[in-house]
Short mmCIF file of C-alpha atoms in Angstrom, two decimals:
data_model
loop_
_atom_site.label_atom_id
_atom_site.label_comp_id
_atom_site.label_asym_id
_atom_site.label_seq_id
_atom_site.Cartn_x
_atom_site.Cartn_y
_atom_site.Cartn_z
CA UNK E 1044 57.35 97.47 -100.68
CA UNK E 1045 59.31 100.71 -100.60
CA UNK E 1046 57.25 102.16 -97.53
CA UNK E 1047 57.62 99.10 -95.56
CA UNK E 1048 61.11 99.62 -96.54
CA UNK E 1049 60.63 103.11 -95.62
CA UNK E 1050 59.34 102.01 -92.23
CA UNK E 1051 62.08 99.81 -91.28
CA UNK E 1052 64.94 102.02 -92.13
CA UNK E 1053 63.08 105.19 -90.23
CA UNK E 1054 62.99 102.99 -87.36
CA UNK E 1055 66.41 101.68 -87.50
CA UNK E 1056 68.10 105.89 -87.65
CA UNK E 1057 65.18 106.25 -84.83
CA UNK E 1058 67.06 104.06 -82.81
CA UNK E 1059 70.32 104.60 -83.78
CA UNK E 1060 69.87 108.61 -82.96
CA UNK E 1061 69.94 108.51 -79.38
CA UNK E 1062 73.81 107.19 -78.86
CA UNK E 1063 75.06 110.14 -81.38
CA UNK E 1064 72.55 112.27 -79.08
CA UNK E 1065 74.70 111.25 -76.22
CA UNK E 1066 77.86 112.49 -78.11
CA UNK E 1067 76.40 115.58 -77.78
CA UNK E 1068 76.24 115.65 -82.00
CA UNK E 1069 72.85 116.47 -81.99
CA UNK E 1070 72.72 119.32 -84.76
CA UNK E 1071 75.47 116.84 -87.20
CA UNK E 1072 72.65 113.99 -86.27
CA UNK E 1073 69.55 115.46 -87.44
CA UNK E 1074 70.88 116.99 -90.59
CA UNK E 1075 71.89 113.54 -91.68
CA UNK E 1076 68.63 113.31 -92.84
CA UNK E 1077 67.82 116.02 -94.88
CA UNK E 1078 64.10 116.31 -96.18
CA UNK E 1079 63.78 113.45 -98.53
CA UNK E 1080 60.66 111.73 -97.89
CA UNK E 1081 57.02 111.96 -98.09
CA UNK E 1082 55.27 113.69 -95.50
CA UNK E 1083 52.98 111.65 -92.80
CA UNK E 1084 49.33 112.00 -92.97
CA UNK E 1085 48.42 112.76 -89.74
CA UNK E 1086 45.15 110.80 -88.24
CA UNK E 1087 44.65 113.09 -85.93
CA UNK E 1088 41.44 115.27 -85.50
CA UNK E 1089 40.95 118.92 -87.55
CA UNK E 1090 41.36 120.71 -84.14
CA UNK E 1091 45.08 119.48 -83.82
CA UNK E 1092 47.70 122.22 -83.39
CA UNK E 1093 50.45 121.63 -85.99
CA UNK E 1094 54.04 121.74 -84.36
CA UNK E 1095 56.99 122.13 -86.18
CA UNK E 1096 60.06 119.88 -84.40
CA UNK E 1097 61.70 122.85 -83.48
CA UNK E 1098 58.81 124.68 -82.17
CA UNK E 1099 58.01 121.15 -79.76
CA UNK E 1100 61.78 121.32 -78.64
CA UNK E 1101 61.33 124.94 -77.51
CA UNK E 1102 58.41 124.23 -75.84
CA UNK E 1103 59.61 121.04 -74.35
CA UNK E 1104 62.90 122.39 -72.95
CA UNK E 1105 61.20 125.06 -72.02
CA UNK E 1106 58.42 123.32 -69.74
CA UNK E 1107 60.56 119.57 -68.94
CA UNK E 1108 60.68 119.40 -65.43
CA UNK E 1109 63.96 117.01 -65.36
CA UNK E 1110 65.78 119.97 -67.22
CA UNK E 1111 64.31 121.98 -64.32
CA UNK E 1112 65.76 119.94 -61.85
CA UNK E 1113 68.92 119.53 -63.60
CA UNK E 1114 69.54 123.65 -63.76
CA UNK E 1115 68.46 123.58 -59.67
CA UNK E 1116 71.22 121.30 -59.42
CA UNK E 1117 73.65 123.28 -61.07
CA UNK E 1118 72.84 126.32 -59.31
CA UNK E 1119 73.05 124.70 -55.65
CA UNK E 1120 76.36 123.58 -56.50
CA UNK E 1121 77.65 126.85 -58.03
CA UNK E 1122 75.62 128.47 -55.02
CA UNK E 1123 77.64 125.97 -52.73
CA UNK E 1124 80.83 127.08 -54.40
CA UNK E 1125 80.12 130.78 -53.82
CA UNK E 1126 79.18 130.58 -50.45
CA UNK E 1127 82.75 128.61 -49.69
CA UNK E 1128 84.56 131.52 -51.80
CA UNK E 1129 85.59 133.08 -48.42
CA UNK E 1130 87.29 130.00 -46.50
CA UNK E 1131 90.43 130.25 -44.51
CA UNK E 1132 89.68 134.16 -44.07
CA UNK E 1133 89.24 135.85 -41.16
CA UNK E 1134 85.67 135.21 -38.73
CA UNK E 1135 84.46 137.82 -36.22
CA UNK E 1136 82.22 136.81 -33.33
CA UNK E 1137 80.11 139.07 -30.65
CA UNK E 1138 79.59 137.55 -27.50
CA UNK E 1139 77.26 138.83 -24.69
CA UNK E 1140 76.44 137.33 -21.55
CA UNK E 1141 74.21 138.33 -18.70
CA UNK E 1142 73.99 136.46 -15.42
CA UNK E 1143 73.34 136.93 -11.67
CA UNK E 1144 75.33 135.01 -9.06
CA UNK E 1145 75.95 133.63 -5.96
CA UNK E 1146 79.20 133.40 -3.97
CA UNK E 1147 79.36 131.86 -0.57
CA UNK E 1148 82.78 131.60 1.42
CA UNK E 1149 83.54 130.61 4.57
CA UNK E 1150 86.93 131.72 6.07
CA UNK E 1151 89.01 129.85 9.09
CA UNK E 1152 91.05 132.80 10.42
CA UNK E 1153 92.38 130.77 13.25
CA UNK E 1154 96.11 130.00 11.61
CA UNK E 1155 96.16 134.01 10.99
CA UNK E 1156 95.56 134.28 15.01
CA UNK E 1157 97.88 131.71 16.16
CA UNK E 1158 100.49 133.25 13.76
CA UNK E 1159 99.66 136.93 14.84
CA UNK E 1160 99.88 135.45 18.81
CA UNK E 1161 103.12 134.38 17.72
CA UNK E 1162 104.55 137.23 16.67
CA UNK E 1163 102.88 139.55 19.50
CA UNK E 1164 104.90 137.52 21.86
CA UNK E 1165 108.16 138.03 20.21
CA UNK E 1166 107.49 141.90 20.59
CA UNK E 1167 108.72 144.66 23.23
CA UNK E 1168 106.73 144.74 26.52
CA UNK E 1169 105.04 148.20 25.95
CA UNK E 1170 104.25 147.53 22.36
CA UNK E 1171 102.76 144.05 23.31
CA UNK E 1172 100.76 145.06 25.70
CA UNK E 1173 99.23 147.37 23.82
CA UNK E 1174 98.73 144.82 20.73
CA UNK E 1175 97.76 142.62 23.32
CA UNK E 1176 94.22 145.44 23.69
CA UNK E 1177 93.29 144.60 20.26
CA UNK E 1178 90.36 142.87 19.15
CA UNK E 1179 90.75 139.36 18.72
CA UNK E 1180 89.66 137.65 15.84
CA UNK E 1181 86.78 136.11 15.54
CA UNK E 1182 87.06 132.16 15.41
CA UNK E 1183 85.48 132.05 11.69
CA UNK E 1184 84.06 134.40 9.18
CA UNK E 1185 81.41 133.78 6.51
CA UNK E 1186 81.45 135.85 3.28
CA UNK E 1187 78.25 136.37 0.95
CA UNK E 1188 78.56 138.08 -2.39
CA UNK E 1189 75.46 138.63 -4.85
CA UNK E 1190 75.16 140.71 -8.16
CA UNK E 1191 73.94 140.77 -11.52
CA UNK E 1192 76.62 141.19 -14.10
CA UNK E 1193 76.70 141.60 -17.94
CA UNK E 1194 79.44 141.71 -20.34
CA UNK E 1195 80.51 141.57 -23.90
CA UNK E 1196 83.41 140.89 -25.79
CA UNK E 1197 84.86 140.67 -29.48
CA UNK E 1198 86.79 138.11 -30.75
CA UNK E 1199 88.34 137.34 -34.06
CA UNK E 1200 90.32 134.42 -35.40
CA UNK E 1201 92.46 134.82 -38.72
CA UNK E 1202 94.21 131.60 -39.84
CA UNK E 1203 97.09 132.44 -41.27
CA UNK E 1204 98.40 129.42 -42.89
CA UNK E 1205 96.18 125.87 -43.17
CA UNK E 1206 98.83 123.65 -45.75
CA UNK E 1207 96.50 124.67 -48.29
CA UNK E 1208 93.31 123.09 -46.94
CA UNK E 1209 91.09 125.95 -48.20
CA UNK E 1210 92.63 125.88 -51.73
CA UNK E 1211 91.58 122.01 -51.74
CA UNK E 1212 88.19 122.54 -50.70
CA UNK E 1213 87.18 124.96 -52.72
CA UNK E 1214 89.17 122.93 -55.53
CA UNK E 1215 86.91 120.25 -54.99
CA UNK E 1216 83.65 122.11 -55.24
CA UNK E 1217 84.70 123.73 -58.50
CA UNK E 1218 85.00 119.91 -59.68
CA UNK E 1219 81.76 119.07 -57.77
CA UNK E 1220 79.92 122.26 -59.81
CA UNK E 1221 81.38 121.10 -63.04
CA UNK E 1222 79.89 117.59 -62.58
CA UNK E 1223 76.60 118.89 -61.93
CA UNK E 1224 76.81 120.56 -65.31
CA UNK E 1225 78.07 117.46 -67.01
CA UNK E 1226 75.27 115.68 -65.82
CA UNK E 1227 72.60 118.65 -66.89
CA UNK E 1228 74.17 118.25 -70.37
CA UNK E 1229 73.46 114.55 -70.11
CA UNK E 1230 70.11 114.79 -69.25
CA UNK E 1231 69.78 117.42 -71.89
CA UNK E 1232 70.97 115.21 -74.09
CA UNK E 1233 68.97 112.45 -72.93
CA UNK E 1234 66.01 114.61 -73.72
CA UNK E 1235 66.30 115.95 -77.23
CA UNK E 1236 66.87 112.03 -77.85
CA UNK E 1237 63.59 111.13 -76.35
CA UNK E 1238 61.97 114.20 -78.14
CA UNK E 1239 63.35 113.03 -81.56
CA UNK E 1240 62.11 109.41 -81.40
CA UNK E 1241 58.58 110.31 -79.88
CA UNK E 1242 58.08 113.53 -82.34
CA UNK E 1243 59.29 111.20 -85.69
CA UNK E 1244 57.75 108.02 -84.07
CA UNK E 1245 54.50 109.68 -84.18
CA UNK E 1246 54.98 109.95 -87.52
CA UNK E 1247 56.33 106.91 -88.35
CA UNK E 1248 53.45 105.07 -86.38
CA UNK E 1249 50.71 107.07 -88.08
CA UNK E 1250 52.44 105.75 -91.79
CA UNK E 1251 52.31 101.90 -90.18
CA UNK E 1252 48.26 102.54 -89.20
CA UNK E 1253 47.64 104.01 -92.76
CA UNK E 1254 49.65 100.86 -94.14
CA UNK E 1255 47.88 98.43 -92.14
CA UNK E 1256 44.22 99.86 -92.94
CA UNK E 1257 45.23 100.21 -96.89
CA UNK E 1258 46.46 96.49 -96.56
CA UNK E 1259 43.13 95.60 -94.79
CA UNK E 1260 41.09 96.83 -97.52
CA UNK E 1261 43.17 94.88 -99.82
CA UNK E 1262 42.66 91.87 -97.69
CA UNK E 1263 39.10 92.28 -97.49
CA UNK E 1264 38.56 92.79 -101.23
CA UNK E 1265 40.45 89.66 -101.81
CA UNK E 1266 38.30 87.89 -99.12
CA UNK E 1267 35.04 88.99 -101.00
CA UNK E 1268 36.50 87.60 -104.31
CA UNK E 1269 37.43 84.44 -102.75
CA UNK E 1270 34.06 84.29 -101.34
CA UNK E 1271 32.84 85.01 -105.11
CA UNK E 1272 35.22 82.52 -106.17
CA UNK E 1273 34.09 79.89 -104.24
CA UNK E 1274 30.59 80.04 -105.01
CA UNK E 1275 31.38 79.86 -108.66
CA UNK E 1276 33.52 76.39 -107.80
CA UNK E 1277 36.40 78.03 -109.15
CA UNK E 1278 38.70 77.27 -106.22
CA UNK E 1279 38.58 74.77 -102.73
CA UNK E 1280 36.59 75.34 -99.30
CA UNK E 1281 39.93 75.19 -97.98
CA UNK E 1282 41.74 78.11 -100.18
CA UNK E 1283 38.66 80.33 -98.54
CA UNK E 1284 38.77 79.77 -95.04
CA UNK E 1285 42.54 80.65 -95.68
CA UNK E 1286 41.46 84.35 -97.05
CA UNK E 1287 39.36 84.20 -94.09
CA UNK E 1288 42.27 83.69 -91.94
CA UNK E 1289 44.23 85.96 -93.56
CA UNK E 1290 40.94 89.18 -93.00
CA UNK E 1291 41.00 88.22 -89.68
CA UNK E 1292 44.67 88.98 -89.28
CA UNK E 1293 44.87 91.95 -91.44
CA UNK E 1294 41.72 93.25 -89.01
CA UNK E 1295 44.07 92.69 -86.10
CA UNK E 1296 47.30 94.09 -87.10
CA UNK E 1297 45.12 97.05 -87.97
CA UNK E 1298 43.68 97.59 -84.73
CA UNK E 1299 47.55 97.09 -83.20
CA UNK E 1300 48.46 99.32 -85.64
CA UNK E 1301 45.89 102.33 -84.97
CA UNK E 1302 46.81 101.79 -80.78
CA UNK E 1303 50.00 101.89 -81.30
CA UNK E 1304 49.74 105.72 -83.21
CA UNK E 1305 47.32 106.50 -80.32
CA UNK E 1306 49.80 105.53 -78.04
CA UNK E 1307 52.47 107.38 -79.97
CA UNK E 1308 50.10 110.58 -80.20
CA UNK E 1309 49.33 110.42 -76.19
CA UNK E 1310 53.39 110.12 -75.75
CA UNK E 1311 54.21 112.82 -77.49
CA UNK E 1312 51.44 115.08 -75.92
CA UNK E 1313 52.93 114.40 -72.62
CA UNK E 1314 56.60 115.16 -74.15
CA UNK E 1315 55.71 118.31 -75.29
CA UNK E 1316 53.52 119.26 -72.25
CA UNK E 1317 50.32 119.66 -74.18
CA UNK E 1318 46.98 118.80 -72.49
CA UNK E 1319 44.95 116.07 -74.10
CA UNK E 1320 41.80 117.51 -74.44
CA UNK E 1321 43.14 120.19 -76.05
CA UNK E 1322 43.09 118.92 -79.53
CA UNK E 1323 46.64 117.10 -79.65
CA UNK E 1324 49.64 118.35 -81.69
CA UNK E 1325 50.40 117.30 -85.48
CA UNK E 1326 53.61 117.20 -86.18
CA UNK E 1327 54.67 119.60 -89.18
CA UNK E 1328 57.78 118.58 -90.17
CA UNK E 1329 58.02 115.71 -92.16
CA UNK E 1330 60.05 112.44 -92.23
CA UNK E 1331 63.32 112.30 -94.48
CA UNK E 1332 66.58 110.60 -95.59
CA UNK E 1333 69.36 112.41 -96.42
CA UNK E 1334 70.31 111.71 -100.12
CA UNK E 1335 74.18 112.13 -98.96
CA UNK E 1336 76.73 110.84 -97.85
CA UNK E 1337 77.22 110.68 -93.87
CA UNK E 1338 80.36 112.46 -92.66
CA UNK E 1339 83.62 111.19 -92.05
CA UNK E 1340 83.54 108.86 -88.93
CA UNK E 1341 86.57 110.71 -87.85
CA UNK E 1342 84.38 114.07 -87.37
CA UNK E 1343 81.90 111.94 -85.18
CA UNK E 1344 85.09 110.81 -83.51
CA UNK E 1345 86.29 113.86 -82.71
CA UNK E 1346 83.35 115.44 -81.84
CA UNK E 1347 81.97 113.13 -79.31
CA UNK E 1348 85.69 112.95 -77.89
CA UNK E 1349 85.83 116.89 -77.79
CA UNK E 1350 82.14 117.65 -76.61
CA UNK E 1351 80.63 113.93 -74.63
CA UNK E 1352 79.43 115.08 -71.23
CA UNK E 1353 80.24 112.00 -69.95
CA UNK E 1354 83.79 112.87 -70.26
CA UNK E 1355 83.22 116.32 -68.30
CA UNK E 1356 82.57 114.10 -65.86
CA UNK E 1357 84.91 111.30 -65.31
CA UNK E 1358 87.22 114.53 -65.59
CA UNK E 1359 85.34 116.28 -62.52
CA UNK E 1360 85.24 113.20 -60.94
CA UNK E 1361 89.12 113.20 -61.19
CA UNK E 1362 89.79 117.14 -60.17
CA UNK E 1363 87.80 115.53 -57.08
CA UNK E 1364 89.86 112.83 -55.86
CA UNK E 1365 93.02 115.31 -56.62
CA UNK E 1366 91.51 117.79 -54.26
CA UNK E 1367 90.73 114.75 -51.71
CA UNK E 1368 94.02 114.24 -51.91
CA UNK E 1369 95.43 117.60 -51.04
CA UNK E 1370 92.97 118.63 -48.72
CA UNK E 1371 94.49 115.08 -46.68
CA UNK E 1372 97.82 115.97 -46.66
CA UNK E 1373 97.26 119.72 -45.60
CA UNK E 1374 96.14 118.08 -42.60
CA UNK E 1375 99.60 116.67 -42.01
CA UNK E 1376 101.00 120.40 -42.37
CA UNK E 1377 101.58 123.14 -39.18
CA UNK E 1378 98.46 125.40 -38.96
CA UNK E 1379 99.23 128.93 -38.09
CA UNK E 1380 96.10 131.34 -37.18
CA UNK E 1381 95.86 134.28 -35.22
CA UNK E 1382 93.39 135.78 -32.74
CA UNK E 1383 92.49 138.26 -30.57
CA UNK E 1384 89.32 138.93 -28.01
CA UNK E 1385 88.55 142.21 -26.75
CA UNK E 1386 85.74 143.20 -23.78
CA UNK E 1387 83.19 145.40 -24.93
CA UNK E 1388 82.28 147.78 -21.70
CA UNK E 1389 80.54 151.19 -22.04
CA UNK E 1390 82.94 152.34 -18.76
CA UNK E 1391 86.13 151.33 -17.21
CA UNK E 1392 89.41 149.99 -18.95
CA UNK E 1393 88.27 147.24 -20.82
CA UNK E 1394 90.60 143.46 -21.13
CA UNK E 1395 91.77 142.21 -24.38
CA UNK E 1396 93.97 139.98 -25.58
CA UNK E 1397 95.85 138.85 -29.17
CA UNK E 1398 98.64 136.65 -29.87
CA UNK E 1399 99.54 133.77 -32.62
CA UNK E 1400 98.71 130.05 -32.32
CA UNK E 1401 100.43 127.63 -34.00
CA UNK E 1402 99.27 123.74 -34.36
CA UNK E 1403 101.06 120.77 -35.63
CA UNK E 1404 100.15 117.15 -34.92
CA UNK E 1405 103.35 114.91 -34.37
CA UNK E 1406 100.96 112.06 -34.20
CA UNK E 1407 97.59 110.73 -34.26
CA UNK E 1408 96.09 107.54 -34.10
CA UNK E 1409 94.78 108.00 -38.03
CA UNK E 1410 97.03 106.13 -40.83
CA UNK E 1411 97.75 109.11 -42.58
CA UNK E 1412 100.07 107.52 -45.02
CA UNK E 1413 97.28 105.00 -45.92
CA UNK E 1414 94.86 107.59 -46.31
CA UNK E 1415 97.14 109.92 -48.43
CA UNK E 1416 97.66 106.09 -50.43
CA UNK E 1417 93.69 105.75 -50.34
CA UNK E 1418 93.50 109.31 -52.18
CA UNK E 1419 95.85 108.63 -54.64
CA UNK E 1420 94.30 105.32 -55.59
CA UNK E 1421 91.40 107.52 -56.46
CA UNK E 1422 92.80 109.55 -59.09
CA UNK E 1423 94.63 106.71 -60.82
CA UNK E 1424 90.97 105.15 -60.92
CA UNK E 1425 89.94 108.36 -62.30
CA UNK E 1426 92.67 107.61 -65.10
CA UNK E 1427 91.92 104.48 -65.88
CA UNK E 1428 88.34 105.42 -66.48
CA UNK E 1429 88.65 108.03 -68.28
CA UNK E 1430 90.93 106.06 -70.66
CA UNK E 1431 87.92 103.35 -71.06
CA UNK E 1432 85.49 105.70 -71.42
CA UNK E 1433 86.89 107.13 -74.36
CA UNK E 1434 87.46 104.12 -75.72
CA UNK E 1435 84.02 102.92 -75.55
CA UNK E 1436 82.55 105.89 -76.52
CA UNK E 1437 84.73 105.33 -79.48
CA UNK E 1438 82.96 102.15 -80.39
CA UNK E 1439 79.47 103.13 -80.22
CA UNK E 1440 80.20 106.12 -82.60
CA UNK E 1441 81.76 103.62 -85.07
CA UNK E 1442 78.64 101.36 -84.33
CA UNK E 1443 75.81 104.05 -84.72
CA UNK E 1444 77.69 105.76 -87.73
CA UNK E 1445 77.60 102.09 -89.75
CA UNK E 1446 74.28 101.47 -88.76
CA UNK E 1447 72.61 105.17 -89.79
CA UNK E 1448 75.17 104.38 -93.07
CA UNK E 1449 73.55 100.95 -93.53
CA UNK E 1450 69.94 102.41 -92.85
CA UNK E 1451 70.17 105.14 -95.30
CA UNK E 1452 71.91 102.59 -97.98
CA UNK E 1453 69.25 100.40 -97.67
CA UNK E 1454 66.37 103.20 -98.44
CA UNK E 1455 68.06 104.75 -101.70
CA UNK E 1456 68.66 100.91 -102.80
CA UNK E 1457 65.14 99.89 -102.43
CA UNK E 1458 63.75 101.29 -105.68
CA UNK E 1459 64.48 97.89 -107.31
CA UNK E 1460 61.96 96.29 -105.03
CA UNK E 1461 59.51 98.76 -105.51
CA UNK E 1462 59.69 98.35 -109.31
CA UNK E 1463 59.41 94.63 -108.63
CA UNK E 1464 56.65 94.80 -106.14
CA UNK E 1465 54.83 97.07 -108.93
CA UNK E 1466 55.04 94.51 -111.57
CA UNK E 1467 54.16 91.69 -109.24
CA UNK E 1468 51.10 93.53 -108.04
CA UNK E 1469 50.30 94.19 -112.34
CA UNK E 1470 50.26 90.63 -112.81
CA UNK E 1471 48.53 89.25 -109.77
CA UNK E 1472 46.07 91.85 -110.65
CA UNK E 1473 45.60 90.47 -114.57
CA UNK E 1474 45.51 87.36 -113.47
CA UNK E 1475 42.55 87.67 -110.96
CA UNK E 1476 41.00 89.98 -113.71
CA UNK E 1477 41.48 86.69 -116.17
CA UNK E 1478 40.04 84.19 -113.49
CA UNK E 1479 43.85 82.57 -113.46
CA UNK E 1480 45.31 83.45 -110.41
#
């Protein structure tokens, strides 16, 4: 009775581990049940490799791919941030061209004759006439122009002042960098939880097989005494068919039983990132119940309010929208840059100019003031969640810490039962010795 007793209150802290996992209480969790309890058995075959829990969470952190994907987050957005470290400083461009053209013009330089016959008649006699021996001009003129030209030139653009646009962006990836890492520590978190329940349920599943097989050779030795009994005409046809009935289910919770360990076995193979053929792992480190006490709830309390990821998060989430925010009304702010472009030439006096710029839009056909309203709408959300996820986080640590309480209760309490299932078992046991029961 105390093993099933066992079973049941295993499986109830089993389940109740993975919200104080969340709170990031792992270490507090797991020594809440301090080696108490008889080790597992393990059904497994002589080549098994035995694995201590720590040794499979070093191995299983070390080879999870979701924790691998998690840290290749983190590092693209710290990456991201790094690369954006520079923004609203100065840019330098090289531009070089090459090109051959073309230029074809063709020139009327009739109103420059009529105006030049104009004149020549206005002039003295002697100096007319000898104007008048000139040339005339012919009645158009075509001009062609070809060539191959290349150039270069360096330009640079500085801005100078951007209403703190750069400070926002960059603010905002900082917040974006520190949610990746909130949700790495969540899925970290995530993942020691999923460790702890397959690593102890393999355990705990490999106790329920023994059980059930120990329970089936009861069953069966009962069945071959009712089968005894009935010959002898000591008891009914009906009182054997329901042994009978009762071997048959015994037979079949013991083959749940057994695929349910297997099952256990292959999912903690595959946790751990051990081949199957290889033997499979035996756990090492037994099952217990802590003998003590749990903590004060307040420590959970404080704990999971000091160190839950999920509060990292809402609070990047929140640093976002601020920077949203600013970055929307620098936008509504005079932008001051300077620049300057200079021609690159191997001869000759080369161009090049510099000056200041200065940009500020009077109006645009964007709501600004419903956007800047939009923005702060955000953070107030951010607020508001951040005040109900604290409050709920709250409640599942009261929750959890009365239910591993309860669990652990209910173990230490259950040597009555076992003392009563002992004498109960001592008298069924005389009595089917005495031919009475």
């Amino acid at each position: 009775k105390r093993q099933d007793i066992l079973l049941f209150s295993l499986y109830t802290i089993q389940e109740s581990l993975e919200p104080f996992m969340k709170f990031s209480c792992y270490p507090v969790t797991l020594c809440l049940l301090l080696a108490a309890a008889l080790p597992i058995r393990a059904q497994t075959t002589a080549a098994a490799q035995a694995m201590s829990f720590e040794q499979a969470r070093a191995a299983f952190l070390e080879r999870s791919d979701q924790l691998a994907a998690s840290a290749k987050a983190v590092d693209s957005a710290r990456l991201r941030r790094e690369g954006m470290q520079g923004l609203g400083g100065p840019s330098v461009a090289i531009t070089g061209m090459g090109y051959r053209y073309s230029a074809n013009v063709d020139l009327d330089p009739d109103p420059a004759r009529r105006a030049l016959g104009n004149g020549i008649s206005h002039l003295p006699p002697q100096l007319g006439g000898a104007v008048g021996q000139l040339p005339s001009l012919p009645a158009n003129y075509d001009l062609q122009r070809k060539s191959n030209v290349a150039s270069a030139s360096l330009s640079a653009v500085w801005p100078i002042y951007m209403g703190g646009l750069g400070d926002a962006v960059r603010g905002e990836l900082d917040a974006m960098a520190d949610e990746a890492l909130a949700d790495a520590a969540t899925s970290a978190d995530q993942l020691n939880t999923l460790l702890v329940q397959r690593y102890f349920t393999a355990q705990l599943a490999e106790r329920a097989a023994a059980l059930r097989r120990r329970a089936l050779e009861g069953v069966r030795a009962h069945d071959d005494a009712a089968q005894r009994m009935l010959k002898a005409g000591v008891i009914a046809q009906v009182e054997r068919l329901q042994a009978s009935a009762a071997l048959a289910d015994a037979q079949q919770q013991a083959r749940k039983a057994d695929d349910d360990a297997r099952l256990a076995r292959s999912a903690l193979l595959r946790t751990v990132h051990v081949a199957s053929g290889v033997g499979g792992v035996r756990p090492s480190s037994p099952l217990f119940v802590s003998s003590e006490a749990l903590p004060p709830l307040q420590q959970f309390l404080d704990a999971a309010q000091s160190h839950h990821p999920g509060l990292s998060k809402v609070a990047a989430k929140r640093r976002q929208a601020e920077s949203l925010h600013d970055a929307s009304e620098a936008l509504r702010k005079p932008q001051v840059l300077a620049f300057g472009m200079r021609e690159v030439n191997t001869s000759g006096k080369p161009n090049w100019v510099a000056g200041v710029a200065v940009r500020w839009t009077l109006w645009d056909s964007i709501d600004r003031d419903k956007l800047s309203a939009a923005g702060q709408r955000k953070v107030e959300q951010a607020e508001l969640t951040d005040a109900q996820v604290r409050s709920d986080i709250a409640l599942l640590v009261e929750k959890n810490w009365l239910a591993v309480e309860q669990s652990r209760t209910q173990y230490l309490s259950g040597q009555a039962q076992e003392d009563l299932a002992r004498e109960l078992l001592r008298l069924r046991a005389a009595g089917l010795k005495e031919g009475t029961s």
